[in-house]
Amino acid sequence: MGLIAERVHSNSIADYIRFRAVCTAWRSCSDDPRALGVFDRGWIMLPRAFDIHDRRCFLNIFTGWCIHLRIPLLHRRYVLGQTTDGLLVLCWKVTHVVHLLNPVTGKLINLPPATAKMLPWITRIEDFLRRYICAALVDDSVAVLQLGRLGLVIAKPSDKDWTRLYPDGAIMSTMSFAGRIYCATTKKIMVVETAADKQQPQLVTAANYECGEASGFFTRLCLVDNDGVLILVRVAYGIQRVKGQLQRTCKVYRVDLEARMTVTMAGVGGRTVFVNDRGDRALSVPAGVSPSICADTVYLCSRYNEGTGRAQVDAFHLPDGRIDMDCRNERPCSMVDHIACYVAERQRCCLARYETESDPFGASARGCATFRTERD
């Protein structure tokens, strides 16, 4: 039994689930994956262009395997996006409760609802959906949502409301790393401090970065977990155009949390990093998973087209400084194209009009529900 479990777990929790589904004897003596609390971080949900009928397509970035899953829990819920761990961030259309769903195991984590208490400038569900950028989770216990460049809220599953955090500078990137939640702002790298008892969570300085020019409108900073090493990717846009596009430069820094500083890197340890042009989604992938992926390269992914299911990909080869502009392959799509579509996709929630009987908060003139206030 132990040998079977070891073999089944060697690649992915998906193999464990498949074996339980087809083997009655194994299912009767093995644990439900939802009870195990296992997060298979290798799976990413690709855009709808890769779906088969009503089954969403998931790609394993460590093996290159694709599976198609039907996810009933997406019904009557907004799909806000995905966490850095591959969990789906959902918002129930009726109560506005925020959920985190492990799409492979089916485990669901319930968080407080989206309310007007989250941030002063969010008064309607429409505001929340449009400002949502990304989410991060630590050990099933603490979740953080980034709402715009100035909004960061934190909560635990047992909390009734979200608590606002106050970053120093505009937020460029948010992610979970080594059991903690970090964010890169225009001034520094900060970490969420929650250890103190009976004290509100707060953001404190984790490291200062020295990236040359000041970070501004034409600069994107993105934190990435590069195989257990926290790195900072900086993409800067110049004022001159090359082939009709703004000239770009890319640099990578290792975040030294002990020294509280950043150190320039000449590569990414033989791996490959994918980032988008907004800085809110990134992945570090082993280069050997596909021959189409170049080692020590940063792929900048942008301009995802929902109709064609393609994205523009610019490759920054770090060792020699070479840049390949728009290096998309012709069909059939390579693994680079698949990951680029996921990274470049801009999540848009469907702001459909609510039905009167299912809208407990009332509908505004534009058809979007407003939040319940204290006096209600």
GROMACS .gro file of C-alpha atoms in nm:
model
  376
    1MET     CA    1   0.000   0.000   0.000
    2GLY     CA    2   0.279   0.242   0.087
    3LEU     CA    3   0.463   0.168  -0.238
    4ILE     CA    4   0.147   0.231  -0.442
    5ALA     CA    5   0.087   0.561  -0.263
    6GLU     CA    6   0.446   0.667  -0.323
    7ARG     CA    7   0.425   0.591  -0.695
    8VAL     CA    8   0.087   0.762  -0.735
    9HIS     CA    9   0.205   1.074  -0.550
   10SER     CA   10   0.535   1.093  -0.740
   11ASN     CA   11   0.399   1.312  -1.022
   12SER     CA   12   0.078   1.481  -0.913
   13ILE     CA   13  -0.218   1.461  -0.677
   14ALA     CA   14  -0.425   1.420  -0.996
   15ASP     CA   15  -0.288   1.064  -1.035
   16TYR     CA   16  -0.396   0.990  -0.677
   17ILE     CA   17  -0.748   1.116  -0.754
   18ARG     CA   18  -0.769   0.916  -1.078
   19PHE     CA   19  -0.666   0.596  -0.902
   20ARG     CA   20  -0.926   0.650  -0.628
   21ALA     CA   21  -1.193   0.706  -0.894
   22VAL     CA   22  -1.135   0.375  -1.076
   23CYS     CA   23  -1.034   0.148  -0.786
   24THR     CA   24  -1.304   0.080  -0.527
   25ALA     CA   25  -1.068  -0.104  -0.292
   26TRP     CA   26  -0.817   0.181  -0.296
   27ARG     CA   27  -1.092   0.438  -0.246
   28SER     CA   28  -1.224   0.257   0.060
   29CYS     CA   29  -0.886   0.249   0.237
   30SER     CA   30  -0.732   0.580   0.126
   31ASP     CA   31  -0.789   0.934   0.245
   32ASP     CA   32  -1.008   1.181   0.059
   33PRO     CA   33  -0.770   1.434  -0.103
   34ARG     CA   34  -0.989   1.719   0.024
   35ALA     CA   35  -0.926   1.603   0.380
   36LEU     CA   36  -0.552   1.582   0.322
   37GLY     CA   37  -0.526   1.955   0.258
   38VAL     CA   38  -0.285   1.894  -0.030
   39PHE     CA   39  -0.236   2.183  -0.274
   40ASP     CA   40  -0.095   2.060  -0.603
   41ARG     CA   41   0.084   2.379  -0.703
   42GLY     CA   42   0.181   2.256  -1.048
   43TRP     CA   43  -0.158   2.307  -1.214
   44ILE     CA   44  -0.272   2.628  -1.385
   45MET     CA   45  -0.610   2.689  -1.548
   46LEU     CA   46  -0.572   2.805  -1.906
   47PRO     CA   47  -0.806   3.057  -2.073
   48ARG     CA   48  -1.138   2.945  -2.218
   49ALA     CA   49  -0.991   2.914  -2.567
   50PHE     CA   50  -0.840   2.582  -2.449
   51ASP     CA   51  -1.166   2.442  -2.306
   52ILE     CA   52  -1.340   2.134  -2.443
   53HIS     CA   53  -1.715   2.197  -2.419
   54ASP     CA   54  -1.778   2.278  -2.050
   55ARG     CA   55  -1.450   2.132  -1.925
   56ARG     CA   56  -1.175   2.377  -1.826
   57CYS     CA   57  -0.821   2.298  -1.934
   58PHE     CA   58  -0.545   2.264  -1.671
   59LEU     CA   59  -0.174   2.244  -1.751
   60ASN     CA   60   0.090   2.098  -1.520
   61ILE     CA   61   0.396   2.322  -1.550
   62PHE     CA   62   0.626   2.051  -1.410
   63THR     CA   63   0.522   1.765  -1.639
   64GLY     CA   64   0.359   1.934  -1.939
   65TRP     CA   65   0.044   1.725  -1.897
   66CYS     CA   66  -0.300   1.870  -1.972
   67ILE     CA   67  -0.629   1.759  -1.819
   68HIS     CA   68  -0.984   1.884  -1.870
   69LEU     CA   69  -1.211   1.911  -1.568
   70ARG     CA   70  -1.576   1.999  -1.524
   71ILE     CA   71  -1.607   2.232  -1.222
   72PRO     CA   72  -1.970   2.266  -1.106
   73LEU     CA   73  -1.874   2.518  -0.835
   74LEU     CA   74  -1.807   2.780  -1.103
   75HIS     CA   75  -2.182   2.805  -1.158
   76ARG     CA   76  -2.330   3.126  -1.012
   77ARG     CA   77  -1.987   3.245  -0.902
   78TYR     CA   78  -1.754   3.506  -1.046
   79VAL     CA   79  -1.410   3.367  -1.132
   80LEU     CA   80  -1.178   3.644  -1.015
   81GLY     CA   81  -0.849   3.472  -1.097
   82GLN     CA   82  -0.592   3.232  -0.952
   83THR     CA   83  -0.350   3.248  -0.662
   84THR     CA   84   0.021   3.182  -0.698
   85ASP     CA   85  -0.055   2.831  -0.567
   86GLY     CA   86  -0.304   2.758  -0.846
   87LEU     CA   87  -0.620   2.801  -0.639
   88LEU     CA   88  -0.922   2.960  -0.805
   89VAL     CA   89  -1.053   3.280  -0.643
   90LEU     CA   90  -1.433   3.287  -0.662
   91CYS     CA   91  -1.705   3.525  -0.547
   92TRP     CA   92  -2.060   3.397  -0.501
   93LYS     CA   93  -2.302   3.616  -0.695
   94VAL     CA   94  -2.577   3.597  -0.432
   95THR     CA   95  -2.400   3.659  -0.099
   96HIS     CA   96  -2.066   3.793  -0.233
   97VAL     CA   97  -1.878   3.543  -0.014
   98VAL     CA   98  -1.521   3.494  -0.140
   99HIS     CA   99  -1.404   3.135  -0.192
  100LEU     CA  100  -1.072   2.971  -0.269
  101LEU     CA  101  -1.114   2.647  -0.463
  102ASN     CA  102  -0.857   2.377  -0.528
  103PRO     CA  103  -0.980   2.271  -0.874
  104VAL     CA  104  -0.801   1.935  -0.869
  105THR     CA  105  -0.912   1.809  -0.526
  106GLY     CA  106  -1.235   2.010  -0.497
  107LYS     CA  107  -1.145   2.152  -0.155
  108LEU     CA  108  -1.320   2.484  -0.086
  109ILE     CA  109  -1.205   2.752   0.160
  110ASN     CA  110  -1.467   3.006   0.266
  111LEU     CA  111  -1.358   3.363   0.337
  112PRO     CA  112  -1.553   3.673   0.448
  113PRO     CA  113  -1.782   3.837   0.191
  114ALA     CA  114  -1.687   4.134  -0.020
  115THR     CA  115  -1.846   4.431   0.156
  116ALA     CA  116  -1.820   4.808   0.171
  117LYS     CA  117  -1.594   4.767   0.476
  118MET     CA  118  -1.308   4.638   0.263
  119LEU     CA  119  -1.196   4.976   0.125
  120PRO     CA  120  -1.351   5.324   0.127
  121TRP     CA  121  -1.371   5.343  -0.252
  122ILE     CA  122  -1.548   5.008  -0.292
  123THR     CA  123  -1.923   5.058  -0.248
  124ARG     CA  124  -2.061   4.811  -0.501
  125ILE     CA  125  -1.983   4.460  -0.612
  126GLU     CA  126  -1.889   4.607  -0.949
  127ASP     CA  127  -1.611   4.810  -0.784
  128PHE     CA  128  -1.475   4.498  -0.614
  129LEU     CA  129  -1.476   4.290  -0.932
  130ARG     CA  130  -1.307   4.555  -1.142
  131ARG     CA  131  -1.038   4.639  -0.888
  132TYR     CA  132  -0.944   4.280  -0.803
  133ILE     CA  133  -0.588   4.208  -0.921
  134CYS     CA  134  -0.459   3.899  -0.740
  135ALA     CA  135  -0.473   3.690  -0.423
  136ALA     CA  136  -0.230   3.498  -0.203
  137LEU     CA  137  -0.286   3.226   0.058
  138VAL     CA  138  -0.070   3.087   0.338
  139ASP     CA  139  -0.134   2.744   0.494
  140ASP     CA  140  -0.515   2.755   0.461
  141SER     CA  141  -0.514   3.016   0.737
  142VAL     CA  142  -0.449   3.364   0.594
  143ALA     CA  143  -0.559   3.511   0.261
  144VAL     CA  144  -0.474   3.847   0.108
  145LEU     CA  145  -0.652   4.018  -0.182
  146GLN     CA  146  -0.499   4.298  -0.384
  147LEU     CA  147  -0.762   4.546  -0.502
  148GLY     CA  148  -0.601   4.804  -0.725
  149ARG     CA  149  -0.255   4.950  -0.670
  150LEU     CA  150  -0.335   5.090  -0.325
  151GLY     CA  151  -0.575   4.833  -0.181
  152LEU     CA  152  -0.465   4.528   0.019
  153VAL     CA  153  -0.699   4.338   0.253
  154ILE     CA  154  -0.638   4.032   0.470
  155ALA     CA  155  -0.864   3.777   0.640
  156LYS     CA  156  -0.880   3.427   0.787
  157PRO     CA  157  -1.161   3.179   0.715
  158SER     CA  158  -1.299   3.237   1.066
  159ASP     CA  159  -1.312   3.618   1.030
  160LYS     CA  160  -1.634   3.807   0.965
  161ASP     CA  161  -1.473   4.098   0.781
  162TRP     CA  162  -1.158   4.185   0.589
  163THR     CA  163  -0.884   4.396   0.747
  164ARG     CA  164  -0.717   4.667   0.542
  165LEU     CA  165  -0.337   4.683   0.515
  166TYR     CA  166  -0.145   5.002   0.443
  167PRO     CA  167   0.150   4.962   0.202
  168ASP     CA  168   0.429   5.216   0.163
  169GLY     CA  169   0.388   5.311  -0.203
  170ALA     CA  170   0.179   5.171  -0.485
  171ILE     CA  171   0.158   4.790  -0.494
  172MET     CA  172   0.324   4.634  -0.797
  173SER     CA  173   0.313   4.263  -0.706
  174THR     CA  174   0.172   4.037  -0.430
  175MET     CA  175   0.249   3.670  -0.364
  176SER     CA  176   0.296   3.402  -0.098
  177PHE     CA  177   0.645   3.267  -0.034
  178ALA     CA  178   0.783   3.033   0.235
  179GLY     CA  179   0.472   3.062   0.451
  180ARG     CA  180   0.448   3.441   0.437
  181ILE     CA  181   0.288   3.700   0.209
  182TYR     CA  182   0.508   3.955   0.035
  183CYS     CA  183   0.435   4.255  -0.183
  184ALA     CA  184   0.661   4.475  -0.393
  185THR     CA  185   0.574   4.843  -0.394
  186THR     CA  186   0.723   5.138  -0.579
  187LYS     CA  187   0.948   5.196  -0.275
  188LYS     CA  188   1.038   4.862  -0.114
  189ILE     CA  189   0.952   4.496  -0.062
  190MET     CA  190   0.713   4.444   0.229
  191VAL     CA  191   0.587   4.141   0.422
  192VAL     CA  192   0.262   4.085   0.610
  193GLU     CA  193   0.332   4.047   0.983
  194THR     CA  194   0.066   3.844   1.167
  195ALA     CA  195   0.263   3.674   1.448
  196ALA     CA  196   0.180   3.911   1.735
  197ASP     CA  197  -0.122   3.805   1.942
  198LYS     CA  198  -0.420   4.041   1.960
  199GLN     CA  199  -0.256   4.277   1.715
  200GLN     CA  200  -0.387   4.379   1.377
  201PRO     CA  201  -0.190   4.242   1.078
  202GLN     CA  202   0.041   4.499   0.928
  203LEU     CA  203   0.293   4.545   0.651
  204VAL     CA  204   0.658   4.584   0.750
  205THR     CA  205   0.973   4.627   0.543
  206ALA     CA  206   1.127   4.299   0.425
  207ALA     CA  207   1.395   4.439   0.193
  208ASN     CA  208   1.497   4.753   0.013
  209TYR     CA  209   1.576   4.726  -0.353
  210GLU     CA  210   1.830   4.911  -0.564
  211CYS     CA  211   1.709   4.885  -0.921
  212GLY     CA  212   1.865   5.195  -1.065
  213GLU     CA  213   1.592   5.423  -1.192
  214ALA     CA  214   1.289   5.495  -0.979
  215SER     CA  215   0.990   5.269  -1.032
  216GLY     CA  216   0.706   5.449  -1.200
  217PHE     CA  217   0.443   5.426  -1.472
  218PHE     CA  218   0.682   5.272  -1.726
  219THR     CA  219   0.826   5.014  -1.485
  220ARG     CA  220   0.684   4.679  -1.377
  221LEU     CA  221   0.809   4.491  -1.070
  222CYS     CA  222   0.711   4.130  -1.014
  223LEU     CA  223   0.797   3.895  -0.727
  224VAL     CA  224   0.852   3.532  -0.826
  225ASP     CA  225   0.915   3.211  -0.632
  226ASN     CA  226   1.207   3.072  -0.832
  227ASP     CA  227   1.233   2.717  -0.697
  228GLY     CA  228   1.249   2.829  -0.334
  229VAL     CA  229   1.437   3.154  -0.398
  230LEU     CA  230   1.249   3.483  -0.391
  231ILE     CA  231   1.343   3.697  -0.690
  232LEU     CA  232   1.233   4.034  -0.822
  233VAL     CA  233   1.187   4.083  -1.197
  234ARG     CA  234   1.202   4.441  -1.322
  235VAL     CA  235   1.081   4.531  -1.672
  236ALA     CA  236   1.135   4.894  -1.776
  237TYR     CA  237   0.991   5.062  -2.083
  238GLY     CA  238   1.192   5.329  -2.265
  239ILE     CA  239   1.067   5.620  -2.471
  240GLN     CA  240   1.208   5.496  -2.802
  241ARG     CA  241   1.028   5.243  -3.021
  242VAL     CA  242   1.167   4.926  -3.176
  243LYS     CA  243   0.953   4.760  -3.445
  244GLY     CA  244   0.663   4.981  -3.343
  245GLN     CA  245   0.690   4.897  -2.970
  246LEU     CA  246   0.844   5.076  -2.677
  247GLN     CA  247   1.200   4.962  -2.609
  248ARG     CA  248   1.218   4.733  -2.306
  249THR     CA  249   1.484   4.618  -2.064
  250CYS     CA  250   1.465   4.334  -1.813
  251LYS     CA  251   1.671   4.271  -1.500
  252VAL     CA  252   1.641   4.007  -1.228
  253TYR     CA  253   1.736   4.041  -0.860
  254ARG     CA  254   1.759   3.790  -0.576
  255VAL     CA  255   1.583   3.915  -0.264
  256ASP     CA  256   1.817   3.860   0.032
  257LEU     CA  257   1.573   3.863   0.324
  258GLU     CA  258   1.850   3.832   0.585
  259ALA     CA  259   2.047   4.128   0.453
  260ARG     CA  260   1.722   4.309   0.360
  261MET     CA  261   1.850   4.397   0.014
  262THR     CA  262   1.843   4.281  -0.349
  263VAL     CA  263   2.133   4.135  -0.546
  264THR     CA  264   2.160   4.141  -0.926
  265MET     CA  265   2.142   3.799  -1.096
  266ALA     CA  266   2.293   3.700  -1.431
  267GLY     CA  267   2.038   3.420  -1.472
  268VAL     CA  268   1.760   3.236  -1.292
  269GLY     CA  269   1.940   2.913  -1.203
  270GLY     CA  270   1.874   2.741  -1.533
  271ARG     CA  271   1.500   2.791  -1.499
  272THR     CA  272   1.258   3.008  -1.697
  273VAL     CA  273   1.036   3.289  -1.571
  274PHE     CA  274   0.712   3.406  -1.731
  275VAL     CA  275   0.572   3.750  -1.636
  276ASN     CA  276   0.300   3.968  -1.785
  277ASP     CA  277   0.318   4.335  -1.875
  278ARG     CA  278   0.107   4.430  -1.570
  279GLY     CA  279   0.328   4.260  -1.310
  280ASP     CA  280   0.038   4.079  -1.143
  281ARG     CA  281   0.100   3.723  -1.265
  282ALA     CA  282   0.424   3.527  -1.295
  283LEU     CA  283   0.554   3.170  -1.302
  284SER     CA  284   0.892   3.004  -1.266
  285VAL     CA  285   0.914   2.688  -1.476
  286PRO     CA  286   1.188   2.424  -1.511
  287ALA     CA  287   1.336   2.467  -1.858
  288GLY     CA  288   1.365   2.092  -1.917
  289VAL     CA  289   0.990   2.037  -1.915
  290SER     CA  290   0.970   2.126  -2.286
  291PRO     CA  291   1.225   2.177  -2.567
  292SER     CA  292   1.045   2.499  -2.663
  293ILE     CA  293   1.145   2.664  -2.332
  294CYS     CA  294   1.486   2.834  -2.311
  295ALA     CA  295   1.679   2.827  -1.983
  296ASP     CA  296   1.778   3.147  -1.799
  297THR     CA  297   1.518   3.342  -1.994
  298VAL     CA  298   1.241   3.580  -1.893
  299TYR     CA  299   0.935   3.566  -2.118
  300LEU     CA  300   0.730   3.887  -2.115
  301CYS     CA  301   0.372   3.793  -2.207
  302SER     CA  302   0.117   4.050  -2.324
  303ARG     CA  303  -0.176   4.124  -2.556
  304TYR     CA  304  -0.369   3.801  -2.505
  305ASN     CA  305  -0.634   3.767  -2.778
  306GLU     CA  306  -0.944   3.577  -2.667
  307GLY     CA  307  -1.050   3.515  -3.028
  308THR     CA  308  -0.727   3.355  -3.147
  309GLY     CA  309  -0.615   3.216  -2.811
  310ARG     CA  310  -0.268   3.362  -2.861
  311ALA     CA  311  -0.048   3.608  -2.671
  312GLN     CA  312   0.256   3.813  -2.768
  313VAL     CA  313   0.579   3.677  -2.618
  314ASP     CA  314   0.907   3.868  -2.590
  315ALA     CA  315   1.208   3.665  -2.472
  316PHE     CA  316   1.485   3.824  -2.263
  317HIS     CA  317   1.787   3.590  -2.262
  318LEU     CA  318   1.969   3.690  -1.944
  319PRO     CA  319   2.322   3.547  -1.996
  320ASP     CA  320   2.394   3.738  -2.321
  321GLY     CA  321   2.133   4.014  -2.302
  322ARG     CA  322   1.972   3.911  -2.630
  323ILE     CA  323   1.605   4.001  -2.685
  324ASP     CA  324   1.368   3.815  -2.920
  325MET     CA  325   1.064   4.030  -2.992
  326ASP     CA  326   0.733   3.849  -3.046
  327CYS     CA  327   0.881   3.499  -3.058
  328ARG     CA  328   0.551   3.313  -3.085
  329ASN     CA  329   0.560   2.978  -3.261
  330GLU     CA  330   0.329   2.888  -3.546
  331ARG     CA  331   0.058   2.640  -3.461
  332PRO     CA  332   0.047   2.388  -3.312
  333CYS     CA  333   0.108   2.588  -2.996
  334SER     CA  334   0.414   2.507  -2.789
  335MET     CA  335   0.422   2.496  -2.412
  336VAL     CA  336   0.561   2.850  -2.417
  337ASP     CA  337   0.244   2.965  -2.592
  338HIS     CA  338   0.020   2.782  -2.344
  339ILE     CA  339   0.188   2.934  -2.039
  340ALA     CA  340   0.208   3.275  -2.207
  341CYS     CA  341  -0.169   3.278  -2.260
  342TYR     CA  342  -0.227   3.199  -1.892
  343VAL     CA  343   0.017   3.466  -1.775
  344ALA     CA  344  -0.101   3.734  -2.020
  345GLU     CA  345  -0.475   3.676  -1.975
  346ARG     CA  346  -0.649   3.972  -1.816
  347GLN     CA  347  -0.923   3.831  -1.595
  348ARG     CA  348  -1.257   3.995  -1.670
  349CYS     CA  349  -1.553   3.907  -1.450
  350CYS     CA  350  -1.891   3.883  -1.616
  351LEU     CA  351  -2.091   4.177  -1.482
  352ALA     CA  352  -2.428   4.036  -1.588
  353ARG     CA  353  -2.744   4.189  -1.447
  354TYR     CA  354  -2.869   4.022  -1.133
  355GLU     CA  355  -3.212   3.870  -1.118
  356THR     CA  356  -3.428   4.054  -0.866
  357GLU     CA  357  -3.511   3.746  -0.661
  358SER     CA  358  -3.144   3.649  -0.622
  359ASP     CA  359  -3.011   3.995  -0.532
  360PRO     CA  360  -3.033   4.053  -0.154
  361PHE     CA  361  -2.864   4.392  -0.177
  362GLY     CA  362  -3.082   4.553  -0.444
  363ALA     CA  363  -2.977   4.653  -0.794
  364SER     CA  364  -2.837   4.984  -0.902
  365ALA     CA  365  -2.939   5.171  -1.214
  366ARG     CA  366  -2.655   5.003  -1.402
  367GLY     CA  367  -2.768   4.657  -1.294
  368CYS     CA  368  -2.491   4.585  -1.043
  369ALA     CA  369  -2.564   4.505  -0.680
  370THR     CA  370  -2.474   4.752  -0.405
  371PHE     CA  371  -2.330   4.645  -0.071
  372ARG     CA  372  -2.537   4.628   0.246
  373THR     CA  373  -2.454   4.910   0.488
  374GLU     CA  374  -2.455   4.919   0.867
  375ARG     CA  375  -2.796   5.088   0.885
  376ASP     CA  376  -2.954   4.820   0.667
   0.00000   0.00000   0.00000
